[in-house]
XYZ file of C-alpha atoms in Angstrom:
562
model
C 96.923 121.246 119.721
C 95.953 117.466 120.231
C 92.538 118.061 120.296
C 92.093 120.603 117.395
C 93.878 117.749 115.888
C 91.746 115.101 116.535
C 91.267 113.505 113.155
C 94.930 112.637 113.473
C 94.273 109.444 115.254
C 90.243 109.206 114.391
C 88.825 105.890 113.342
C 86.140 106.506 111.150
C 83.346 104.410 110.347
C 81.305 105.151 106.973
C 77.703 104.494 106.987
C 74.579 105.475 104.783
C 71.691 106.276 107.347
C 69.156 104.509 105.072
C 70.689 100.850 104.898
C 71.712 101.089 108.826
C 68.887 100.644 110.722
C 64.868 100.941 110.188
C 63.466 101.555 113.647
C 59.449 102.484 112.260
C 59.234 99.879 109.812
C 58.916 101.518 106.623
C 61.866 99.688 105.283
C 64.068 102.735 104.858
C 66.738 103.489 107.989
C 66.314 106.554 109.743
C 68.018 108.681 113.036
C 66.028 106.455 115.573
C 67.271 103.179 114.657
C 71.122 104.708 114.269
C 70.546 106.152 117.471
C 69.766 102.256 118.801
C 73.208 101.085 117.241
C 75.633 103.878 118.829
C 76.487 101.796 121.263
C 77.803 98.734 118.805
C 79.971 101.713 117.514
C 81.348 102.743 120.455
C 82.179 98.976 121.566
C 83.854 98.633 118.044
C 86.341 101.275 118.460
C 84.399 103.915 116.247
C 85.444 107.522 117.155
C 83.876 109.267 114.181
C 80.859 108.675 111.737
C 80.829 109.565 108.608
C 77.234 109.729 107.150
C 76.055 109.725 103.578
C 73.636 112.733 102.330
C 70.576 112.958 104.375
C 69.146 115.872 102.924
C 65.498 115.951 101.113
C 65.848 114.233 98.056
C 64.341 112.821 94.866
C 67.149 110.339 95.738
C 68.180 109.422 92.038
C 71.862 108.966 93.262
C 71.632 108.003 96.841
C 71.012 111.208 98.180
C 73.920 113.098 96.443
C 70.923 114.791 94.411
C 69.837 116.993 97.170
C 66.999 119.171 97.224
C 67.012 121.270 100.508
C 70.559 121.468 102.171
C 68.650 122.469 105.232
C 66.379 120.006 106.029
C 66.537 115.964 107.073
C 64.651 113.595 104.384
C 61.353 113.116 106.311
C 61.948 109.447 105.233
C 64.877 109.429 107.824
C 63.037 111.486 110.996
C 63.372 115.548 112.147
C 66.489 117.626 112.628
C 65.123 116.901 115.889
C 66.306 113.193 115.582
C 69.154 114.859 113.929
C 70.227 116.442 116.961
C 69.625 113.902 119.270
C 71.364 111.618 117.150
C 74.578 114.338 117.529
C 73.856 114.602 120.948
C 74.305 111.007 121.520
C 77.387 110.940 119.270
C 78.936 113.687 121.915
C 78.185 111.874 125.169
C 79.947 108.440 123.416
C 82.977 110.727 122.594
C 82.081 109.881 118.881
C 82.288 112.772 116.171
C 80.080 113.436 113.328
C 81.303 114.120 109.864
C 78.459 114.936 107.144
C 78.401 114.915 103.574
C 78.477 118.494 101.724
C 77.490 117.609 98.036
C 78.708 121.690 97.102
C 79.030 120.891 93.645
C 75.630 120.591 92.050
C 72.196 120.274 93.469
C 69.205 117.732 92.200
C 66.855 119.636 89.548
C 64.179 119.408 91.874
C 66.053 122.094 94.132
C 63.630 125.445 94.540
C 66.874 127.324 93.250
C 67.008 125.620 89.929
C 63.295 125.414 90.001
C 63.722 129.588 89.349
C 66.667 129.539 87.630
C 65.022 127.941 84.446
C 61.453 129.943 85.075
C 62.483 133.556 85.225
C 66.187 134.537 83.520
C 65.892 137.476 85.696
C 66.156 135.784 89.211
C 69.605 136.053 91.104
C 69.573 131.822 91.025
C 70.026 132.019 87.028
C 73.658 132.652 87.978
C 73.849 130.037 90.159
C 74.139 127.397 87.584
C 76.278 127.595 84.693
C 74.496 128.115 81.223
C 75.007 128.540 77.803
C 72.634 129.217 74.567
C 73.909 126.862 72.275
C 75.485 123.451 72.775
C 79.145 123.649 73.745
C 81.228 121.874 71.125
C 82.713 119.809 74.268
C 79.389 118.726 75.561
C 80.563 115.346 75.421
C 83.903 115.335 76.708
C 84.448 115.106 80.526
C 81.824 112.122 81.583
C 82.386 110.749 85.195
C 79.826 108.461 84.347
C 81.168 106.498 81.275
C 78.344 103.874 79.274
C 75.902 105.932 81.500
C 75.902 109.410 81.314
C 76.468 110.667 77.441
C 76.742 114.102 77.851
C 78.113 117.311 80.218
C 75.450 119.371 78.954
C 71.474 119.024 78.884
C 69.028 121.603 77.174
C 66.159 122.761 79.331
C 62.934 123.759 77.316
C 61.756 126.092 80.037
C 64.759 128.047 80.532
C 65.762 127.712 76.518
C 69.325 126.981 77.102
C 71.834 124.520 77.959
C 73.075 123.660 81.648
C 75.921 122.145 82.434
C 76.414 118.976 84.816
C 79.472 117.233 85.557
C 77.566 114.139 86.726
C 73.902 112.881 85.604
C 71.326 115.077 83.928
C 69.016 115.466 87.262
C 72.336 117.067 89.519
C 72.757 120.783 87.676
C 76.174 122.085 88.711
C 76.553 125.182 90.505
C 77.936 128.033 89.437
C 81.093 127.896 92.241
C 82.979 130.761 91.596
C 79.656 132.968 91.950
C 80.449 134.714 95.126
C 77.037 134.292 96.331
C 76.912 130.600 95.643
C 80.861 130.434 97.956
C 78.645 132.413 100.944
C 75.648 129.833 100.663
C 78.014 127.241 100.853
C 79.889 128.827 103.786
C 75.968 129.409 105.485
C 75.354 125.140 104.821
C 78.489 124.448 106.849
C 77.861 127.116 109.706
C 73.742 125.470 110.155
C 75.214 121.881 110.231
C 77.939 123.217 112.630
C 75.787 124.838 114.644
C 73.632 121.415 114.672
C 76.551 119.192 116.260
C 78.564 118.549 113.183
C 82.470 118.329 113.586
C 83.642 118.380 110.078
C 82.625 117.596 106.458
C 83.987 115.394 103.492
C 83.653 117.338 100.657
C 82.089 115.554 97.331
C 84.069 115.800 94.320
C 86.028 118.715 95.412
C 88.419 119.286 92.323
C 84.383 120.183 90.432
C 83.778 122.317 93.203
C 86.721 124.797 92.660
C 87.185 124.569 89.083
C 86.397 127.051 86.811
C 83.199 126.098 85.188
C 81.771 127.580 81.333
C 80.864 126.696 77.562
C 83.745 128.645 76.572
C 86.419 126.640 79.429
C 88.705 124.277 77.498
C 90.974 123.442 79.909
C 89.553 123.695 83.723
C 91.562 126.550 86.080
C 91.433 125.344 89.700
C 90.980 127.805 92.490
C 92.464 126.684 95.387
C 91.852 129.583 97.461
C 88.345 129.266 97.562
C 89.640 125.727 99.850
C 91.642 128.110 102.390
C 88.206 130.583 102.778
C 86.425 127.389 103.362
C 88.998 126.581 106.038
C 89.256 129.971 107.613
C 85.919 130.035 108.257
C 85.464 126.275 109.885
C 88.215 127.868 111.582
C 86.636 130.837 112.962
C 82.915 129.169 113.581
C 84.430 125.536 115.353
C 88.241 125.816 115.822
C 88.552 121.774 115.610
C 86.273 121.159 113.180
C 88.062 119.818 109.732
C 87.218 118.844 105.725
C 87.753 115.665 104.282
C 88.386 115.962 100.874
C 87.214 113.632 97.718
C 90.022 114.975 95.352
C 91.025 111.433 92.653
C 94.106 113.391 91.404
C 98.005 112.916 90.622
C 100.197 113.205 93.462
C 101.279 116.456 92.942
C 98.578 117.753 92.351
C 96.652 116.605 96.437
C 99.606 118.482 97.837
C 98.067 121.876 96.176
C 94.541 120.737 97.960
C 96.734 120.743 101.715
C 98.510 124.073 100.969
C 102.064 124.557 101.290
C 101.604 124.850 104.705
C 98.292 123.036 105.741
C 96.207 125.779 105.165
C 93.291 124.874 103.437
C 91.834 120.974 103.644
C 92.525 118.542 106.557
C 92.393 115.742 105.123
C 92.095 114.023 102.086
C 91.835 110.316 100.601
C 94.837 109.082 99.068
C 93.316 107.248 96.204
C 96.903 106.771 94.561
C 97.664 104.393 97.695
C 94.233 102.897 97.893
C 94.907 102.131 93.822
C 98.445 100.668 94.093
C 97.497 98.624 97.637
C 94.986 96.638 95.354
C 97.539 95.836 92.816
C 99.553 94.842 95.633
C 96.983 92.802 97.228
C 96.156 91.115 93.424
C 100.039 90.147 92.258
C 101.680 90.157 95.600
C 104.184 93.181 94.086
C 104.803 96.291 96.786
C 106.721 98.329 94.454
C 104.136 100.581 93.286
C 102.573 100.977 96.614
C 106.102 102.219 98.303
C 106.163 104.608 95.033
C 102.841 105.865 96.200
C 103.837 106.010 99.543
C 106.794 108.417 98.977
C 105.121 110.860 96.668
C 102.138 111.173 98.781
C 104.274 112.082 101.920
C 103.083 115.474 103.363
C 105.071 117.985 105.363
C 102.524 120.317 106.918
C 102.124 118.966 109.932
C 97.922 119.637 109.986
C 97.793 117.874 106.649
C 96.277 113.690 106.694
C 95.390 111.092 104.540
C 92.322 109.144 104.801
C 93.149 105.703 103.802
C 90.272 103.359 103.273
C 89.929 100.282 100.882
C 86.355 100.452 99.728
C 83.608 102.678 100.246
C 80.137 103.600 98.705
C 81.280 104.137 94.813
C 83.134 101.599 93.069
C 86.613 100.464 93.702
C 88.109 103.265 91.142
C 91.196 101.639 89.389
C 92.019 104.832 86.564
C 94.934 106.009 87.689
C 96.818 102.582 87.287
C 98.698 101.212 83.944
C 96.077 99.630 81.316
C 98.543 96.431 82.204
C 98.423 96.886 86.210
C 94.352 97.745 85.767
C 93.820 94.620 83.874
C 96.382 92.523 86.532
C 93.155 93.764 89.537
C 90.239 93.294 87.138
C 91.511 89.915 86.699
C 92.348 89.305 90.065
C 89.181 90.529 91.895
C 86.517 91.504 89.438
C 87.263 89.087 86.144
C 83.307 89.265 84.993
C 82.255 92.622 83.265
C 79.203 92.590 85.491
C 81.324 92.792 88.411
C 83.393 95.990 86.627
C 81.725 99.792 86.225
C 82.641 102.688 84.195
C 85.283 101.102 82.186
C 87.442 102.118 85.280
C 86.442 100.033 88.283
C 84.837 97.242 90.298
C 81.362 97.251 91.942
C 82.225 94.633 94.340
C 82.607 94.655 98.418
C 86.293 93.648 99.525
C 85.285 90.149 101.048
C 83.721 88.607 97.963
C 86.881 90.055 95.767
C 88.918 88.059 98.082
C 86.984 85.139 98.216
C 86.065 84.818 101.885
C 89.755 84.266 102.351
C 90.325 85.569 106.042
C 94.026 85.327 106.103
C 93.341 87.836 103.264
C 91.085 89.526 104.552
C 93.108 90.323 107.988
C 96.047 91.221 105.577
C 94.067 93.975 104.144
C 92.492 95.317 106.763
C 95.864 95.303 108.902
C 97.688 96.859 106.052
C 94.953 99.619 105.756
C 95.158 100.228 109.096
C 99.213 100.553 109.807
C 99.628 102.847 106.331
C 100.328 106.294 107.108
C 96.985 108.656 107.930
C 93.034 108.065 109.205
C 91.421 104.862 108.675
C 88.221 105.023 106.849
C 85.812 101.603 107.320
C 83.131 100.810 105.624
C 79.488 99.777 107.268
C 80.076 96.261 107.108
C 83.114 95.737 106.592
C 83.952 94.756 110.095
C 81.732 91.720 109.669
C 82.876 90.743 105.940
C 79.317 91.770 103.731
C 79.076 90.666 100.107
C 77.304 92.717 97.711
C 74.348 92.356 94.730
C 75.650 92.241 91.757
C 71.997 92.145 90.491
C 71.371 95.660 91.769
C 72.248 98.399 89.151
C 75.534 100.509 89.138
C 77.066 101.042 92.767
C 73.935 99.906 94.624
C 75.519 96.460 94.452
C 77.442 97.298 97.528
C 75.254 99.466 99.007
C 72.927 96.870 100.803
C 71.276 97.043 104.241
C 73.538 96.676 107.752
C 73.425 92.429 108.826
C 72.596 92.379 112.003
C 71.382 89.391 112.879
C 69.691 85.772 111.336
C 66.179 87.207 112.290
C 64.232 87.919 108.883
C 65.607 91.170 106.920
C 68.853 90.582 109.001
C 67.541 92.683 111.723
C 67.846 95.708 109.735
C 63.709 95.801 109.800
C 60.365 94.627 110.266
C 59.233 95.404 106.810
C 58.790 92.696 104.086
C 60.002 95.129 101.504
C 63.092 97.145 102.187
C 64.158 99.897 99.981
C 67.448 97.455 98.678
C 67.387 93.876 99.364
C 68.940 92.623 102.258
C 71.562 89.943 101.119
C 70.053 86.790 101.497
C 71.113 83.066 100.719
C 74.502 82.352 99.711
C 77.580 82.299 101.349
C 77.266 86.529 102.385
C 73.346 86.161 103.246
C 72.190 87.693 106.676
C 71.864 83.828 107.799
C 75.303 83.426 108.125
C 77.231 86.876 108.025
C 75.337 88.881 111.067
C 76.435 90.720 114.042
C 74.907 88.875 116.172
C 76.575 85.661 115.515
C 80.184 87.265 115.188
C 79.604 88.805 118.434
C 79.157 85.478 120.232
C 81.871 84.190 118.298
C 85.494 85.200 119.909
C 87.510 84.190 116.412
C 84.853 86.273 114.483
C 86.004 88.754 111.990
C 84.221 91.146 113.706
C 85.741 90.528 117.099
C 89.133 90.638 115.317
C 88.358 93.587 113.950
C 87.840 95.529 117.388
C 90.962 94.157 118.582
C 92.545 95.543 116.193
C 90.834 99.069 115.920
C 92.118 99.245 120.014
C 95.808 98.376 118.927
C 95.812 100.707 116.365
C 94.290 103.844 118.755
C 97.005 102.812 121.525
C 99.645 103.767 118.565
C 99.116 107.072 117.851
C 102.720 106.701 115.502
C 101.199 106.123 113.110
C 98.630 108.795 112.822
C 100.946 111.164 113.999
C 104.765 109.789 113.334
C 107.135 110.066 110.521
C 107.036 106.952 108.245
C 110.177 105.418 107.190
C 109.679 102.315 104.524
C 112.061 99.921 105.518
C 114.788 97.497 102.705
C 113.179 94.352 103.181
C 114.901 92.895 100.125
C 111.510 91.499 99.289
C 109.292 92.941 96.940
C 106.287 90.903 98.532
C 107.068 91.983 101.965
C 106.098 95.544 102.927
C 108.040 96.968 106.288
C 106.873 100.069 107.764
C 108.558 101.886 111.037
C 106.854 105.309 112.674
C 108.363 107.407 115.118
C 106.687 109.974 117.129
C 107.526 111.342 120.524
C 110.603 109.311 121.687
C 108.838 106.390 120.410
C 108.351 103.671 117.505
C 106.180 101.234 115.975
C 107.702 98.408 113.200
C 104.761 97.132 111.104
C 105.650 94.219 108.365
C 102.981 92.385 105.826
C 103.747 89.222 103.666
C 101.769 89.814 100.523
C 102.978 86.679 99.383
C 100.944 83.041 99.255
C 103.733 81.445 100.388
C 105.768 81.838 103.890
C 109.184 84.647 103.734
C 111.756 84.977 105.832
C 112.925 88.667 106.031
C 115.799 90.285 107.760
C 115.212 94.026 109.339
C 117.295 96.595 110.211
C 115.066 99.005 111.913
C 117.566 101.507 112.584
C 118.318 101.547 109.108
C 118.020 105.632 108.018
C 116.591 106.602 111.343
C 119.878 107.568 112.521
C 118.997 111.070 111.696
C 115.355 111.194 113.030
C 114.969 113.090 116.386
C 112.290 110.350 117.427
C 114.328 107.434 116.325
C 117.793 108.716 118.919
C 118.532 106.702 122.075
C 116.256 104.066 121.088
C 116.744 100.074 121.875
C 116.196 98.741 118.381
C 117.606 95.097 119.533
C 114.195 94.472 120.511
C 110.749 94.590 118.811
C 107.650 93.579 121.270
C 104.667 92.115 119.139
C 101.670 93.686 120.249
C 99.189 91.152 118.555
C 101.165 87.600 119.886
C 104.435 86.773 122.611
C 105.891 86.650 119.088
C 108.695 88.931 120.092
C 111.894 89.414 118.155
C 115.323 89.874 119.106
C 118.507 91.277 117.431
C 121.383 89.575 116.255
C 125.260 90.419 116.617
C 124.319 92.713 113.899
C 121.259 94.436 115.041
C 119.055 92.353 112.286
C 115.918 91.170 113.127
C 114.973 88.103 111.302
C 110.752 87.734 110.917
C 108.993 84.895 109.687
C 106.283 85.814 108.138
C 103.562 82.882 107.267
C 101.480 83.216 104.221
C 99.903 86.486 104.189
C 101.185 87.120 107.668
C 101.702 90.702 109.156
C 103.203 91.696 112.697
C 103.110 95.076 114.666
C 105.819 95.530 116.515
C 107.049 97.932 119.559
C 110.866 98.690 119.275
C 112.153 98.655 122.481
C 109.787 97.847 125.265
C 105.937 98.313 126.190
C 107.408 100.871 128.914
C 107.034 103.382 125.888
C 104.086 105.588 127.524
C 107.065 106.422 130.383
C 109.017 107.282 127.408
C 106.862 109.451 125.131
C 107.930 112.949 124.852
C 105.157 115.506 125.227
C 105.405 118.841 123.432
């Protein structure tokens, strides 16, 4: 069960094949020069990638405009480099998660291609058309002061198609049956190839009901379970990690009632409120977030992540708690996007502070679910705001002070490394954080190894803890006859908090015959000790956070197994 479980206590890194590493030159990354950096993955921690599309492609957005779903981008090598890149991947004990863009395709795919020649061909009805212009056309954008429309005419084909995203990436027709088996065919070749799982673009597109004469979208969330049942059937361990930015409620419907159709899924409602916690300091909304996005089926897992490739998406937040981030971390309009979010990499939005940027990262990492990290991240890159839309933060891997950062011989690269300046490859490389053994990077590693050797909180029941501090967040998981206490000052200034971490675990099967009078720290000798009371009283410096054992680091004598 552990093992078909695996993304329960995955650490997953997020990377974009073309800014990692350019091994012939050309400028653009490709398989080989990945291949050269799986060992820096490995040594981080890193036991799953998570790649961007790949895929042929006129790339107009990154990739996610594919054109063959079969094929590599000869700018990135073979599905022979493919492979051995998989290959080498397996003998790390690293996984590989792909991108499946199953929502539209780019217009330059041979199936669109014949949809809009010849009316008659079977691909007509695998895009969604209509002869006149839908009264809604222009209601729906994802792309707001960008994209102006949902619906493009075509002069060849003499109608309308619709696309939920730019003009060039043509939605398909999802609830065609044939369109569900092609989809179900992509996964089995990539499968088949090495892959262990997918995350799933823009998933609540995929499964909604799609048509000029659709008002109000109907979402099918069988069609998740057949996807399921058949990852099922072809790889018994291999899982879907959904992109689903929706209420609450409404991600539990993506799980199933009982964790039968997607694996996992990103709770953007956390990711939202943790940045309004990280901008005023106030938990509240985040322990709101917390409780409505517990899940019960015990297959079911959140991805939690604090940025990734699109922008830092803020729209589910009050127009007052939106404005309290924007100001906070992205105050200039060229730093926001889409009237909903920021364009910015986490270490610039928190000015280079580390004690933040530990915070953050220690916080992401002891929340309930799978941490997601960035490329980059682990070293503290800053972005280009003088690149357009998300390509900002989208800039080549720093791996060293050499020219291009090490990411390639080539004078030009594709995207300008980040150069000069207080983020330039100069001074924020690999290479220099390596020799360093204070670096962010080394710190980083350490703890990515703390956070595997407690599987709690992957696999545990969460328990948020009175702290009687709004700007203190206290966190205990039990799992297996053991628990973990994690606590994070959110504050600028130092707080003194007093724990009961037996409070409501009473009842808990994990929590019974415990020691609470003691908490171990497992990052310092900073241990803690019960008064008459059974409080614990933590001092938490400015932006401080502590992971604590309860009870004793004798706890692998103690875990239950099944």
């Amino acid at each position: 069960m552990i093992n078909d479980l695996w993304y329960k206590n995955a650490i997953i890194y997020c990377l974009s094949v073309n800014t990692y590493m350019d091994a012939n030159g050309d400028g653009i990354g490709d398989f080989r020069g990945l291949m050269n950096r799986l060992d820096y993955l490995q040594g981080l921690g890193v036991t799953a990638i998570w790649l961007m599309p790949f895929q042929t492609s006129p790339l107009r957005d990154d990739g996610y405009d594919v054109a063959d779903y079969y094929s590599v981008d000869p700018r990135y090598g073979t599905l022979g480099d493919f492979v051995e890149f998989t290959h080498g991947c397996k003998q790390r004990g690293i996984r590989v998660l792909i991108d499946l863009v199953a929502n539209h395709t780019s217009d330059k795919h041979a199936w669109f291609q014949e949809a809009r020649s010849d009316p008659e061909s079977k691909y007509r009805d695998w895009y969604v058309w209509s002869k006149k212009k839908p009264p809604n056309a222009n209601d729906g954008v994802v792309f707001p002061g960008v994209q102006k429309s949902t619906w493009t005419h075509d002069k060849q084909a003499r109608a309308w198609y619709f696309h939920r995203f730019y003009d060039f990436e043509p939605d398909l027709n999802t609830g065609n049956p044939e369109v569900q088996a092609e989809i179900l065919k992509i996964m089995g070749f990539w499968i088949q190839l090495g892959v262990s799982g997918f995350r799933m673009d823009a998933v609540p597109f995929v499964i909604s009901e799609k048509g000029p004469d659709v008002k109000v979208p109907t979402e099918h969330y069988d069609m998740l379970r057949t996807f399921r049942e058949f990852l099922s059937w072809r790889q018994g361990d291999a899982i879907i990690l959904g992109e689903a930015n929706v209420l609450p409620k409404t991600d539990m419907e993506y799980f199933g009632d009982e964790g039968e159709r997607i694996h996992m899924m990103f709770n953007f409602a956390v990711n939202q409120r943790l940045f309004y916690a990280l901008a005023t300091g106030d938990t509240r909304p985040l322990q709101k977030a917390l409780k409505e996005t517990k899940v019960s089926a015990p297959t079911a897992q959140w991805g939690l992540f604090l940025r990734n490739h699109d922008e830092l998406d803020l729209g589910r937040l009050t127009e007052t708690q939106r404005q309290a981030v924007f100001d906070a971390f992205g105050p200039d309009k060229d730093m926001q996007l889409y009237d909903r979010g920021i364009r910015r990499r986490l270490a610039p939005m928190l000015q280079g502070d580390r004690r933040r940027l530990e915070l953050a990262y220690s916080l992401m990492l002891a929340l309930p679910g799978t941490p997601v990290i960035r490329y980059g991240d682990e070293i503290g890159m800053g972005d280009n705001l003088r690149l357009p839309e998300r390509n900002g933060a989208r800039t080549p891997m720093q791996w060293s002070s050499e020219p291009q950062g090490g990411f390639t011989k080539s004078d030009k690269p594709f995207l300008p490394v980040i150069s000069g300046g207080a983020y330039g490859f100069e001074h924020v490389n690999v290479a220099q954080q390596r020799r360093d053994p204070d670096s962010l990077m080394n710190w980083m590693e350490r703890m990515i190894r703390m956070r595997k050797e407690a599987p709690e909180v992957g696999w545990g029941e969460c328990t948020i803890l009175n702290t009687r501090d709004n700007e203190v967040l206290a966190l205990r998981y039990d799992w297996r006859n053991n628990s973990v206490v994690v606590v994070h000052n959110l504050s600028a200034i130092p707080r003194e908090v007093w724990l009961n971490v037996a409070e409501k675990q009473s009842g808990h099967p994990d929590a019974q015959n415990q020691d609470n009078s003691c908490l171990i720290n497992l990052l310092s000798s900073d241990n803690s000790q019960a008064d008459a009371n059974g409080k614990h009283c933590v001092l938490l410096e400015p932006y401080g956070y502590r992971w604590f054992r309860v009870g004793g680091l004798d706890y692998i004598l103690k875990r239950r197994e099944v």
